[in-house]
Every structure is written in C-alpha cells, then in structure tokens.
Amino acid sequence: LWQLYRRVSYGAEVQKQQKLKQDIVALKTELRQTTAQDEFAKWAKLKRRLDKNIAAYDAHTSQVAFAKSAFELKATLGLRIGLYGLRTFLVLWYRAAPVFYLPDHWFDPVTGWLAYPLAPVGSVSVPVWMFVCHRVCRQTIQVAQKSVRRVVQVRE
C-alpha cells in the first residue's frame, strides 16, 4: 500500500529524491577523478556541491520516512477499526442466530455456554464460534511462525 500511496501522493518528491541521488553519485565519481592537490579549486567546488546535495537528499529522505511512518500508522489504525468494527457488528447482529446445532447430549455440561448470549440451547452461537475461530487462527499462526524460525535457524 505504501508504494502505491507514495507514487500518487509524493511522486514529485520521489523523483526529486532520485535525481538528487543520481547527482550525488555523479559528483562522487567526478570528485574521485579530481585530485585535491593539483586542482584544489575544482575539488573544493565539487565537494561543496556534494555536501549541499547530500544535505538536501537527507532532508528529503527524512520527510519521506516521516510520511511513511504516518501512513503506516493511519493504515494500521484504519484496518483495525474496520476489522474490529465488522466483528462487533456481526456479533451484535447475529447474537441470537445459531451457527449449527450440536448432537443431543454430547456437550450437556457446556451447552448453555456454547449458546451464549442468545442462541437456542443445544447450538453454538455466532460470538462463541467467532471466538473459537479467532483462537484457532492465532494458534495456527504462532505455530507456523515458530516453525519458520526453526527452519531459518537450521539453515544459518
């Protein structure tokens, strides 16, 4: 998302930053080819231009980094609000609807809890089902992350 947003919102800034980077590389190359002892005036002029361009490049880089941080914060906040808002809406809207019915007498001690808050007794309610799905997904992701870390450590 950041790359797309950057191109749309900061296209001119990015192009200016890339041009500054190209100028810096060209000036460094030219500075390396110039000897400080033989052509001091030319070398000093190139060095001042290089320092000026590096300062401008650093300023642009810090502006882009700040914009990226702000964008990531806003995008994360927006996604979280959207996700939790959707989950809350689904729980409130379907709180009395059963997801499925359990076979008789399989889970007698906990059938009331599985139907919480308003689903018929003997069924699993939407809030309970969403809670279970959330827990299973979180555990699966954690196990996958641990497995990937082990594989990466073994390769190193």
mmCIF file of C-alpha atoms in Angstrom:
data_model
loop_
_atom_site.group_PDB
_atom_site.id
_atom_site.type_symbol
_atom_site.label_atom_id
_atom_site.label_comp_id
_atom_site.label_asym_id
_atom_site.label_seq_id
_atom_site.Cartn_x
_atom_site.Cartn_y
_atom_site.Cartn_z
ATOM 1 C CA LEU A 1 0.000 0.000 0.000
ATOM 2 C CA TRP A 2 2.810 2.393 0.839
ATOM 3 C CA GLN A 3 4.402 2.116 -2.598
ATOM 4 C CA LEU A 4 1.118 2.979 -4.317
ATOM 5 C CA TYR A 5 0.375 5.826 -1.901
ATOM 6 C CA ARG A 6 3.908 7.165 -2.303
ATOM 7 C CA ARG A 7 3.646 7.230 -6.089
ATOM 8 C CA VAL A 8 0.296 9.000 -6.003
ATOM 9 C CA SER A 9 0.936 11.493 -3.206
ATOM 10 C CA TYR A 10 4.679 12.047 -3.298
ATOM 11 C CA GLY A 11 5.520 11.458 -6.970
ATOM 12 C CA ALA A 12 7.360 14.763 -7.401
ATOM 13 C CA GLU A 13 9.236 14.317 -4.111
ATOM 14 C CA VAL A 14 10.329 10.812 -5.064
ATOM 15 C CA GLN A 15 11.517 11.956 -8.491
ATOM 16 C CA LYS A 16 13.420 14.837 -6.906
ATOM 17 C CA GLN A 17 14.977 12.439 -4.401
ATOM 18 C CA GLN A 18 16.036 10.050 -7.177
ATOM 19 C CA LYS A 19 17.523 12.935 -9.173
ATOM 20 C CA LEU A 20 19.456 14.080 -6.100
ATOM 21 C CA LYS A 21 20.761 10.556 -5.629
ATOM 22 C CA GLN A 22 21.914 10.410 -9.252
ATOM 23 C CA ASP A 23 23.591 13.806 -8.871
ATOM 24 C CA ILE A 24 25.344 12.632 -5.704
ATOM 25 C CA VAL A 25 26.669 9.538 -7.461
ATOM 26 C CA ALA A 26 27.856 11.631 -10.420
ATOM 27 C CA LEU A 27 29.519 14.184 -8.127
ATOM 28 C CA LYS A 28 31.244 11.446 -6.123
ATOM 29 C CA THR A 29 32.566 9.923 -9.329
ATOM 30 C CA GLU A 30 33.809 13.291 -10.547
ATOM 31 C CA LEU A 31 35.306 14.061 -7.127
ATOM 32 C CA ARG A 32 37.226 10.773 -7.143
ATOM 33 C CA GLN A 33 38.657 11.624 -10.544
ATOM 34 C CA THR A 34 39.816 15.058 -9.356
ATOM 35 C CA THR A 35 42.955 15.328 -7.254
ATOM 36 C CA ALA A 36 42.826 17.708 -4.301
ATOM 37 C CA GLN A 37 46.490 18.720 -4.643
ATOM 38 C CA ASP A 38 46.541 19.566 -8.363
ATOM 39 C CA GLU A 39 43.047 21.030 -8.868
ATOM 40 C CA PHE A 40 42.111 22.291 -5.409
ATOM 41 C CA ALA A 41 39.622 24.975 -6.538
ATOM 42 C CA LYS A 42 37.682 22.496 -8.690
ATOM 43 C CA TRP A 43 37.855 19.852 -5.967
ATOM 44 C CA ALA A 44 36.591 22.290 -3.289
ATOM 45 C CA LYS A 45 33.722 23.429 -5.530
ATOM 46 C CA LEU A 46 32.706 19.812 -6.206
ATOM 47 C CA LYS A 47 32.982 18.990 -2.508
ATOM 48 C CA ARG A 48 30.684 21.902 -1.557
ATOM 49 C CA ARG A 49 28.121 20.873 -4.208
ATOM 50 C CA LEU A 50 28.314 17.284 -3.000
ATOM 51 C CA ASP A 51 27.794 18.305 0.633
ATOM 52 C CA LYS A 52 24.841 20.518 -0.363
ATOM 53 C CA ASN A 53 23.224 17.703 -2.371
ATOM 54 C CA ILE A 54 23.784 15.180 0.422
ATOM 55 C CA ALA A 55 22.112 17.545 2.912
ATOM 56 C CA ALA A 56 19.144 18.030 0.557
ATOM 57 C CA TYR A 57 18.920 14.279 -0.043
ATOM 58 C CA ASP A 58 18.948 13.590 3.699
ATOM 59 C CA ALA A 59 16.191 16.173 4.219
ATOM 60 C CA HIS A 60 14.039 14.560 1.516
ATOM 61 C CA THR A 61 14.736 11.107 2.909
ATOM 62 C CA SER A 62 13.677 12.142 6.399
ATOM 63 C CA GLN A 63 10.482 13.727 5.021
ATOM 64 C CA VAL A 64 9.620 10.547 3.129
ATOM 65 C CA ALA A 65 10.407 8.408 6.192
ATOM 66 C CA PHE A 66 8.132 10.587 8.331
ATOM 67 C CA ALA A 67 5.365 10.357 5.728
ATOM 68 C CA LYS A 68 5.780 6.577 5.592
ATOM 69 C CA SER A 69 5.500 6.281 9.370
ATOM 70 C CA ALA A 70 2.390 8.465 9.404
ATOM 71 C CA PHE A 71 0.831 6.458 6.567
ATOM 72 C CA GLU A 72 1.570 3.126 8.245
ATOM 73 C CA LEU A 73 0.037 4.379 11.488
ATOM 74 C CA LYS A 74 -3.107 5.614 9.736
ATOM 75 C CA ALA A 75 -3.432 2.469 7.609
ATOM 76 C CA THR A 76 -2.983 0.176 10.609
ATOM 77 C CA LEU A 77 -5.489 2.158 12.639
ATOM 78 C CA GLY A 78 -8.000 2.155 9.785
ATOM 79 C CA LEU A 79 -7.649 -1.579 9.212
ATOM 80 C CA ARG A 80 -8.013 -2.350 12.907
ATOM 81 C CA ILE A 81 -11.081 -0.142 13.258
ATOM 82 C CA GLY A 82 -12.599 -1.747 10.172
ATOM 83 C CA LEU A 83 -11.833 -5.287 11.302
ATOM 84 C CA TYR A 84 -12.980 -4.868 14.890
ATOM 85 C CA GLY A 85 -15.984 -2.842 13.767
ATOM 86 C CA LEU A 86 -17.023 -5.636 11.399
ATOM 87 C CA ARG A 87 -16.550 -8.262 14.098
ATOM 88 C CA THR A 88 -18.557 -6.237 16.592
ATOM 89 C CA PHE A 89 -21.326 -5.681 14.053
ATOM 90 C CA LEU A 90 -21.503 -9.399 13.227
ATOM 91 C CA VAL A 91 -21.590 -10.381 16.898
ATOM 92 C CA LEU A 92 -24.329 -7.879 17.708
ATOM 93 C CA TRP A 93 -26.394 -8.529 14.587
ATOM 94 C CA TYR A 94 -26.268 -12.328 14.743
ATOM 95 C CA ARG A 95 -26.044 -12.797 18.523
ATOM 96 C CA ALA A 96 -29.255 -14.860 18.610
ATOM 97 C CA ALA A 97 -28.562 -16.901 15.460
ATOM 98 C CA PRO A 98 -27.139 -20.406 15.822
ATOM 99 C CA VAL A 99 -24.174 -21.342 13.641
ATOM 100 C CA PHE A 100 -25.018 -25.045 13.928
ATOM 101 C CA TYR A 101 -26.760 -27.410 16.304
ATOM 102 C CA LEU A 102 -24.886 -29.932 18.418
ATOM 103 C CA PRO A 103 -25.924 -33.594 18.639
ATOM 104 C CA ASP A 104 -28.109 -34.297 21.678
ATOM 105 C CA HIS A 105 -26.301 -34.979 24.971
ATOM 106 C CA TRP A 106 -22.768 -34.639 23.560
ATOM 107 C CA PHE A 107 -21.856 -31.486 25.426
ATOM 108 C CA ASP A 108 -24.544 -31.356 28.128
ATOM 109 C CA PRO A 109 -22.456 -29.567 30.788
ATOM 110 C CA VAL A 110 -21.487 -26.702 28.461
ATOM 111 C CA THR A 111 -24.430 -26.372 26.059
ATOM 112 C CA GLY A 112 -25.559 -23.214 27.842
ATOM 113 C CA TRP A 113 -22.120 -21.642 27.441
ATOM 114 C CA LEU A 114 -21.876 -22.599 23.773
ATOM 115 C CA ALA A 115 -25.221 -20.905 23.084
ATOM 116 C CA TYR A 116 -24.176 -17.676 24.850
ATOM 117 C CA PRO A 117 -25.615 -14.981 24.667
ATOM 118 C CA LEU A 118 -28.997 -15.575 22.991
ATOM 119 C CA ALA A 119 -28.782 -18.620 20.685
ATOM 120 C CA PRO A 120 -31.057 -21.590 21.370
ATOM 121 C CA VAL A 121 -29.727 -24.116 23.885
ATOM 122 C CA GLY A 122 -28.097 -27.028 22.076
ATOM 123 C CA SER A 123 -26.490 -24.834 19.405
ATOM 124 C CA VAL A 124 -23.286 -22.847 19.003
ATOM 125 C CA SER A 125 -23.795 -19.078 18.829
ATOM 126 C CA VAL A 126 -22.030 -16.696 16.446
ATOM 127 C CA PRO A 127 -19.994 -14.948 19.193
ATOM 128 C CA VAL A 128 -18.724 -18.269 20.571
ATOM 129 C CA TRP A 129 -17.949 -19.542 17.069
ATOM 130 C CA MET A 130 -16.050 -16.350 16.192
ATOM 131 C CA PHE A 131 -14.088 -16.591 19.453
ATOM 132 C CA VAL A 132 -13.115 -20.208 18.733
ATOM 133 C CA CYS A 133 -12.145 -19.410 15.131
ATOM 134 C CA HIS A 134 -10.054 -16.457 16.298
ATOM 135 C CA ARG A 135 -8.204 -18.600 18.847
ATOM 136 C CA VAL A 136 -7.561 -21.409 16.354
ATOM 137 C CA CYS A 137 -6.260 -18.965 13.734
ATOM 138 C CA ARG A 138 -3.994 -17.243 16.258
ATOM 139 C CA GLN A 139 -2.565 -20.559 17.492
ATOM 140 C CA THR A 140 -2.027 -21.765 13.918
ATOM 141 C CA ILE A 141 -0.174 -18.578 13.001
ATOM 142 C CA GLN A 142 2.015 -18.815 16.114
ATOM 143 C CA VAL A 143 2.917 -22.440 15.368
ATOM 144 C CA ALA A 144 3.708 -21.551 11.746
ATOM 145 C CA GLN A 145 5.920 -18.642 12.842
ATOM 146 C CA LYS A 146 7.830 -20.870 15.264
ATOM 147 C CA SER A 147 8.305 -23.489 12.544
ATOM 148 C CA VAL A 148 9.616 -20.912 10.090
ATOM 149 C CA ARG A 149 12.029 -19.553 12.718
ATOM 150 C CA ARG A 150 13.359 -23.055 13.371
ATOM 151 C CA VAL A 151 13.873 -23.683 9.655
ATOM 152 C CA VAL A 152 15.677 -20.356 9.259
ATOM 153 C CA GLN A 153 17.896 -21.064 12.284
ATOM 154 C CA VAL A 154 18.779 -24.521 10.968
ATOM 155 C CA ARG A 155 19.814 -23.064 7.599
ATOM 156 C CA GLU A 156 22.045 -20.485 9.275
#
